[in-house]
Every structure is written in C-alpha cells, then in structure tokens.
Amino acid sequence: MPVNIAETFELLFDKNNNIAYKALQELQKESEKTNCVYAYMDRLGDMLDNDNSYIRTRGLVLLAYNARWDIDNKIDEIIDEYLKHITDVKPITARQCIKLLPMIARDKSELRNDICSALQKADISFYEDSMQPLVYKDIQKVLKEIHKL
C-alpha cells in the first residue's frame, strides 16, 4: 500500500510518540528510495527549533535522509542550525545528530569542512559525566568516518 506522504508527515507531530516514530520510519524508508519527502524540507528545517526534543530529532533524521535529493541546497542554507544540535540540550538528540552527519557529508561534500569543524569545536563539557564520554566517542567515530569519504 503506498504511503500518503502528507498524512504521514503530519503524524511526525503526534502526541503519541509511538505513532510519530512509526511515521518517521515510514518517511525514512521512502526517503531512501525517492525524493517524495524532499518537498517538506522547509518544514523539516523548522522542526529543528521545536521545544520537543523528539520532534527536533525527527527533523534531524529526515533532513539527513533527504540530503541526497537536495538539488535546491536547502541543507546548505540551514547547516549552521543543524550543526548546533551537535550540542543539543538533550544528549540523546545530540548523539542522533552526530551519527547522522556522515550521511550529510557523503551527499553534500561541500559541507564536509563545516561539519568537521563543528564537531572538532563542540564543547560537550555541560553534559553529565556519564554522557560526556559517549558523546565524545560518537564525535571521534564520525570524524573518522567523514575523513574516509
């Protein structure tokens, strides 16, 4: 059964996180195959400012998954905003952001230097002691991945 992209997109904002997560998974799957979610790039960019960390994360994920389709350089326009989430107030959102960066670096090679620079400059000292090493390892792993591209 084909996915109704408009309806599925709206479910990303559902109060029920299970419903929203299923919508995210559907849109990720579609984004791997076609550019049908690309029409929502501006709205995805707006999600980065949402107070809800789950919604921010969903925006980060779908932006990265749609980097391959970015013929209008929409990601280039918001990359600074995207990279701020390397140090998102929620460490889980930060870790998701960091892990998605190789995907953007692969599809948008002109942004690799900006991405690497932001990773190298990231100050993660405000995270709890239990989270700092995890975020640090994520950053190191992603930097290595990007350098291999």
JSON list of N, CA and C in Angstrom, two decimals, residues 3-27 36-37 39-44 46-47 50 52 54-55 58-59 62:
[
{"chain": "A", "resi": 3, "resn": "VAL", "atom": "N", "xyz": [2.37, 4.92, 0.62]},
{"chain": "A", "resi": 3, "resn": "VAL", "atom": "CA", "xyz": [2.33, 5.81, 1.78]},
{"chain": "A", "resi": 3, "resn": "VAL", "atom": "C", "xyz": [1.81, 7.17, 1.33]},
{"chain": "A", "resi": 4, "resn": "ASN", "atom": "N", "xyz": [0.85, 7.72, 2.09]},
{"chain": "A", "resi": 4, "resn": "ASN", "atom": "CA", "xyz": [0.41, 9.09, 1.84]},
{"chain": "A", "resi": 4, "resn": "ASN", "atom": "C", "xyz": [1.38, 10.00, 2.59]},
{"chain": "A", "resi": 5, "resn": "ILE", "atom": "N", "xyz": [2.26, 10.63, 1.83]},
{"chain": "A", "resi": 5, "resn": "ILE", "atom": "CA", "xyz": [3.35, 11.41, 2.44]},
{"chain": "A", "resi": 5, "resn": "ILE", "atom": "C", "xyz": [2.81, 12.56, 3.29]},
{"chain": "A", "resi": 6, "resn": "ALA", "atom": "N", "xyz": [1.83, 13.28, 2.79]},
{"chain": "A", "resi": 6, "resn": "ALA", "atom": "CA", "xyz": [1.28, 14.43, 3.54]},
{"chain": "A", "resi": 6, "resn": "ALA", "atom": "C", "xyz": [0.70, 13.99, 4.88]},
{"chain": "A", "resi": 7, "resn": "GLU", "atom": "N", "xyz": [-0.09, 12.93, 4.88]},
{"chain": "A", "resi": 7, "resn": "GLU", "atom": "CA", "xyz": [-0.67, 12.44, 6.13]},
{"chain": "A", "resi": 7, "resn": "GLU", "atom": "C", "xyz": [0.40, 11.91, 7.07]},
{"chain": "A", "resi": 8, "resn": "THR", "atom": "N", "xyz": [1.33, 11.16, 6.51]},
{"chain": "A", "resi": 8, "resn": "THR", "atom": "CA", "xyz": [2.39, 10.57, 7.33]},
{"chain": "A", "resi": 8, "resn": "THR", "atom": "C", "xyz": [3.26, 11.67, 7.93]},
{"chain": "A", "resi": 9, "resn": "PHE", "atom": "N", "xyz": [3.51, 12.72, 7.15]},
{"chain": "A", "resi": 9, "resn": "PHE", "atom": "CA", "xyz": [4.32, 13.84, 7.66]},
{"chain": "A", "resi": 9, "resn": "PHE", "atom": "C", "xyz": [3.66, 14.46, 8.88]},
{"chain": "A", "resi": 10, "resn": "GLU", "atom": "N", "xyz": [2.36, 14.67, 8.82]},
{"chain": "A", "resi": 10, "resn": "GLU", "atom": "CA", "xyz": [1.64, 15.28, 9.95]},
{"chain": "A", "resi": 10, "resn": "GLU", "atom": "C", "xyz": [1.74, 14.41, 11.20]},
{"chain": "A", "resi": 11, "resn": "LEU", "atom": "N", "xyz": [1.84, 13.10, 11.02]},
{"chain": "A", "resi": 11, "resn": "LEU", "atom": "CA", "xyz": [1.93, 12.19, 12.16]},
{"chain": "A", "resi": 11, "resn": "LEU", "atom": "C", "xyz": [3.27, 12.35, 12.92]},
{"chain": "A", "resi": 12, "resn": "LEU", "atom": "N", "xyz": [4.25, 12.99, 12.29]},
{"chain": "A", "resi": 12, "resn": "LEU", "atom": "CA", "xyz": [5.52, 13.25, 12.98]},
{"chain": "A", "resi": 12, "resn": "LEU", "atom": "C", "xyz": [5.31, 14.10, 14.23]},
{"chain": "A", "resi": 13, "resn": "PHE", "atom": "N", "xyz": [4.20, 14.84, 14.26]},
{"chain": "A", "resi": 13, "resn": "PHE", "atom": "CA", "xyz": [3.92, 15.76, 15.37]},
{"chain": "A", "resi": 13, "resn": "PHE", "atom": "C", "xyz": [2.89, 15.18, 16.35]},
{"chain": "A", "resi": 14, "resn": "ASP", "atom": "N", "xyz": [2.52, 13.92, 16.16]},
{"chain": "A", "resi": 14, "resn": "ASP", "atom": "CA", "xyz": [1.51, 13.30, 17.01]},
{"chain": "A", "resi": 14, "resn": "ASP", "atom": "C", "xyz": [1.99, 13.25, 18.45]},
{"chain": "A", "resi": 15, "resn": "LYS", "atom": "N", "xyz": [1.07, 13.48, 19.37]},
{"chain": "A", "resi": 15, "resn": "LYS", "atom": "CA", "xyz": [1.41, 13.44, 20.81]},
{"chain": "A", "resi": 15, "resn": "LYS", "atom": "C", "xyz": [1.84, 12.04, 21.24]},
{"chain": "A", "resi": 16, "resn": "ASN", "atom": "N", "xyz": [1.33, 11.04, 20.54]},
{"chain": "A", "resi": 16, "resn": "ASN", "atom": "CA", "xyz": [1.71, 9.65, 20.84]},
{"chain": "A", "resi": 16, "resn": "ASN", "atom": "C", "xyz": [3.04, 9.38, 20.12]},
{"chain": "A", "resi": 17, "resn": "ASN", "atom": "N", "xyz": [4.09, 9.23, 20.90]},
{"chain": "A", "resi": 17, "resn": "ASN", "atom": "CA", "xyz": [5.42, 9.05, 20.31]},
{"chain": "A", "resi": 17, "resn": "ASN", "atom": "C", "xyz": [5.56, 7.77, 19.50]},
{"chain": "A", "resi": 18, "resn": "ASN", "atom": "N", "xyz": [4.76, 6.75, 19.82]},
{"chain": "A", "resi": 18, "resn": "ASN", "atom": "CA", "xyz": [4.81, 5.52, 19.03]},
{"chain": "A", "resi": 18, "resn": "ASN", "atom": "C", "xyz": [4.29, 5.75, 17.62]},
{"chain": "A", "resi": 19, "resn": "ILE", "atom": "N", "xyz": [3.21, 6.50, 17.51]},
{"chain": "A", "resi": 19, "resn": "ILE", "atom": "CA", "xyz": [2.65, 6.84, 16.20]},
{"chain": "A", "resi": 19, "resn": "ILE", "atom": "C", "xyz": [3.64, 7.70, 15.42]},
{"chain": "A", "resi": 20, "resn": "ALA", "atom": "N", "xyz": [4.20, 8.70, 16.09]},
{"chain": "A", "resi": 20, "resn": "ALA", "atom": "CA", "xyz": [5.15, 9.60, 15.44]},
{"chain": "A", "resi": 20, "resn": "ALA", "atom": "C", "xyz": [6.40, 8.84, 15.00]},
{"chain": "A", "resi": 21, "resn": "TYR", "atom": "N", "xyz": [6.85, 7.90, 15.81]},
{"chain": "A", "resi": 21, "resn": "TYR", "atom": "CA", "xyz": [8.05, 7.13, 15.46]},
{"chain": "A", "resi": 21, "resn": "TYR", "atom": "C", "xyz": [7.79, 6.24, 14.23]},
{"chain": "A", "resi": 22, "resn": "LYS", "atom": "N", "xyz": [6.61, 5.64, 14.18]},
{"chain": "A", "resi": 22, "resn": "LYS", "atom": "CA", "xyz": [6.25, 4.83, 13.00]},
{"chain": "A", "resi": 22, "resn": "LYS", "atom": "C", "xyz": [6.22, 5.70, 11.74]},
{"chain": "A", "resi": 23, "resn": "ALA", "atom": "N", "xyz": [5.70, 6.90, 11.89]},
{"chain": "A", "resi": 23, "resn": "ALA", "atom": "CA", "xyz": [5.66, 7.84, 10.75]},
{"chain": "A", "resi": 23, "resn": "ALA", "atom": "C", "xyz": [7.09, 8.17, 10.31]},
{"chain": "A", "resi": 24, "resn": "LEU", "atom": "N", "xyz": [7.96, 8.41, 11.27]},
{"chain": "A", "resi": 24, "resn": "LEU", "atom": "CA", "xyz": [9.37, 8.69, 10.97]},
{"chain": "A", "resi": 24, "resn": "LEU", "atom": "C", "xyz": [9.98, 7.52, 10.20]},
{"chain": "A", "resi": 25, "resn": "GLN", "atom": "N", "xyz": [9.75, 6.31, 10.66]},
{"chain": "A", "resi": 25, "resn": "GLN", "atom": "CA", "xyz": [10.31, 5.14, 9.99]},
{"chain": "A", "resi": 25, "resn": "GLN", "atom": "C", "xyz": [9.80, 5.02, 8.55]},
{"chain": "A", "resi": 26, "resn": "GLU", "atom": "N", "xyz": [8.51, 5.27, 8.36]},
{"chain": "A", "resi": 26, "resn": "GLU", "atom": "CA", "xyz": [7.94, 5.22, 7.00]},
{"chain": "A", "resi": 26, "resn": "GLU", "atom": "C", "xyz": [8.60, 6.25, 6.09]},
{"chain": "A", "resi": 27, "resn": "LEU", "atom": "N", "xyz": [8.73, 7.47, 6.62]},
{"chain": "A", "resi": 27, "resn": "LEU", "atom": "CA", "xyz": [9.30, 8.56, 5.81]},
{"chain": "A", "resi": 27, "resn": "LEU", "atom": "C", "xyz": [10.79, 8.32, 5.55]},
{"chain": "A", "resi": 36, "resn": "CYS", "atom": "N", "xyz": [10.24, 11.95, -2.50]},
{"chain": "A", "resi": 36, "resn": "CYS", "atom": "CA", "xyz": [8.88, 12.39, -2.18]},
{"chain": "A", "resi": 36, "resn": "CYS", "atom": "C", "xyz": [8.79, 13.19, -0.88]},
{"chain": "A", "resi": 37, "resn": "VAL", "atom": "N", "xyz": [9.74, 13.05, 0.02]},
{"chain": "A", "resi": 37, "resn": "VAL", "atom": "CA", "xyz": [9.71, 13.81, 1.27]},
{"chain": "A", "resi": 37, "resn": "VAL", "atom": "C", "xyz": [10.43, 15.15, 1.11]},
{"chain": "A", "resi": 39, "resn": "ALA", "atom": "N", "xyz": [9.91, 17.64, -0.65]},
{"chain": "A", "resi": 39, "resn": "ALA", "atom": "CA", "xyz": [9.01, 18.81, -0.69]},
{"chain": "A", "resi": 39, "resn": "ALA", "atom": "C", "xyz": [8.80, 19.42, 0.70]},
{"chain": "A", "resi": 40, "resn": "TYR", "atom": "N", "xyz": [9.12, 18.68, 1.74]},
{"chain": "A", "resi": 40, "resn": "TYR", "atom": "CA", "xyz": [8.90, 19.13, 3.12]},
{"chain": "A", "resi": 40, "resn": "TYR", "atom": "C", "xyz": [10.17, 19.65, 3.79]},
{"chain": "A", "resi": 41, "resn": "MET", "atom": "N", "xyz": [11.20, 19.90, 3.01]},
{"chain": "A", "resi": 41, "resn": "MET", "atom": "CA", "xyz": [12.48, 20.31, 3.59]},
{"chain": "A", "resi": 41, "resn": "MET", "atom": "C", "xyz": [12.37, 21.56, 4.46]},
{"chain": "A", "resi": 42, "resn": "ASP", "atom": "N", "xyz": [11.59, 22.54, 4.03]},
{"chain": "A", "resi": 42, "resn": "ASP", "atom": "CA", "xyz": [11.46, 23.76, 4.84]},
{"chain": "A", "resi": 42, "resn": "ASP", "atom": "C", "xyz": [10.81, 23.45, 6.20]},
{"chain": "A", "resi": 43, "resn": "ARG", "atom": "N", "xyz": [9.81, 22.62, 6.18]},
{"chain": "A", "resi": 43, "resn": "ARG", "atom": "CA", "xyz": [9.15, 22.23, 7.44]},
{"chain": "A", "resi": 43, "resn": "ARG", "atom": "C", "xyz": [10.09, 21.41, 8.31]},
{"chain": "A", "resi": 44, "resn": "LEU", "atom": "N", "xyz": [10.88, 20.55, 7.67]},
{"chain": "A", "resi": 44, "resn": "LEU", "atom": "CA", "xyz": [11.87, 19.78, 8.44]},
{"chain": "A", "resi": 44, "resn": "LEU", "atom": "C", "xyz": [12.86, 20.72, 9.11]},
{"chain": "A", "resi": 46, "resn": "ASP", "atom": "N", "xyz": [12.27, 23.74, 10.04]},
{"chain": "A", "resi": 46, "resn": "ASP", "atom": "CA", "xyz": [11.57, 24.40, 11.15]},
{"chain": "A", "resi": 46, "resn": "ASP", "atom": "C", "xyz": [11.51, 23.51, 12.39]},
{"chain": "A", "resi": 47, "resn": "MET", "atom": "N", "xyz": [11.50, 22.21, 12.18]},
{"chain": "A", "resi": 47, "resn": "MET", "atom": "CA", "xyz": [11.42, 21.27, 13.31]},
{"chain": "A", "resi": 47, "resn": "MET", "atom": "C", "xyz": [12.65, 21.35, 14.20]},
{"chain": "A", "resi": 50, "resn": "ASN", "atom": "N", "xyz": [12.02, 23.22, 17.43]},
{"chain": "A", "resi": 50, "resn": "ASN", "atom": "CA", "xyz": [10.91, 22.79, 18.27]},
{"chain": "A", "resi": 50, "resn": "ASN", "atom": "C", "xyz": [11.36, 22.57, 19.71]},
{"chain": "A", "resi": 52, "resn": "ASN", "atom": "N", "xyz": [10.19, 20.38, 21.66]},
{"chain": "A", "resi": 52, "resn": "ASN", "atom": "CA", "xyz": [10.15, 18.94, 21.92]},
{"chain": "A", "resi": 52, "resn": "ASN", "atom": "C", "xyz": [11.36, 18.28, 21.25]},
{"chain": "A", "resi": 54, "resn": "TYR", "atom": "N", "xyz": [12.01, 15.21, 20.75]},
{"chain": "A", "resi": 54, "resn": "TYR", "atom": "CA", "xyz": [11.65, 14.14, 19.81]},
{"chain": "A", "resi": 54, "resn": "TYR", "atom": "C", "xyz": [11.39, 14.71, 18.41]},
{"chain": "A", "resi": 55, "resn": "ILE", "atom": "N", "xyz": [10.70, 15.83, 18.37]},
{"chain": "A", "resi": 55, "resn": "ILE", "atom": "CA", "xyz": [10.40, 16.48, 17.09]},
{"chain": "A", "resi": 55, "resn": "ILE", "atom": "C", "xyz": [11.68, 17.00, 16.46]},
{"chain": "A", "resi": 58, "resn": "ARG", "atom": "N", "xyz": [13.43, 14.04, 14.95]},
{"chain": "A", "resi": 58, "resn": "ARG", "atom": "CA", "xyz": [12.79, 13.59, 13.71]},
{"chain": "A", "resi": 58, "resn": "ARG", "atom": "C", "xyz": [13.18, 14.50, 12.54]},
{"chain": "A", "resi": 59, "resn": "GLY", "atom": "N", "xyz": [13.25, 15.80, 12.80]},
{"chain": "A", "resi": 59, "resn": "GLY", "atom": "CA", "xyz": [13.68, 16.74, 11.76]},
{"chain": "A", "resi": 59, "resn": "GLY", "atom": "C", "xyz": [15.12, 16.48, 11.34]},
{"chain": "A", "resi": 62, "resn": "LEU", "atom": "N", "xyz": [15.26, 13.20, 9.16]},
{"chain": "A", "resi": 62, "resn": "LEU", "atom": "CA", "xyz": [14.72, 13.29, 7.80]},
{"chain": "A", "resi": 62, "resn": "LEU", "atom": "C", "xyz": [15.50, 14.28, 6.93]}
]
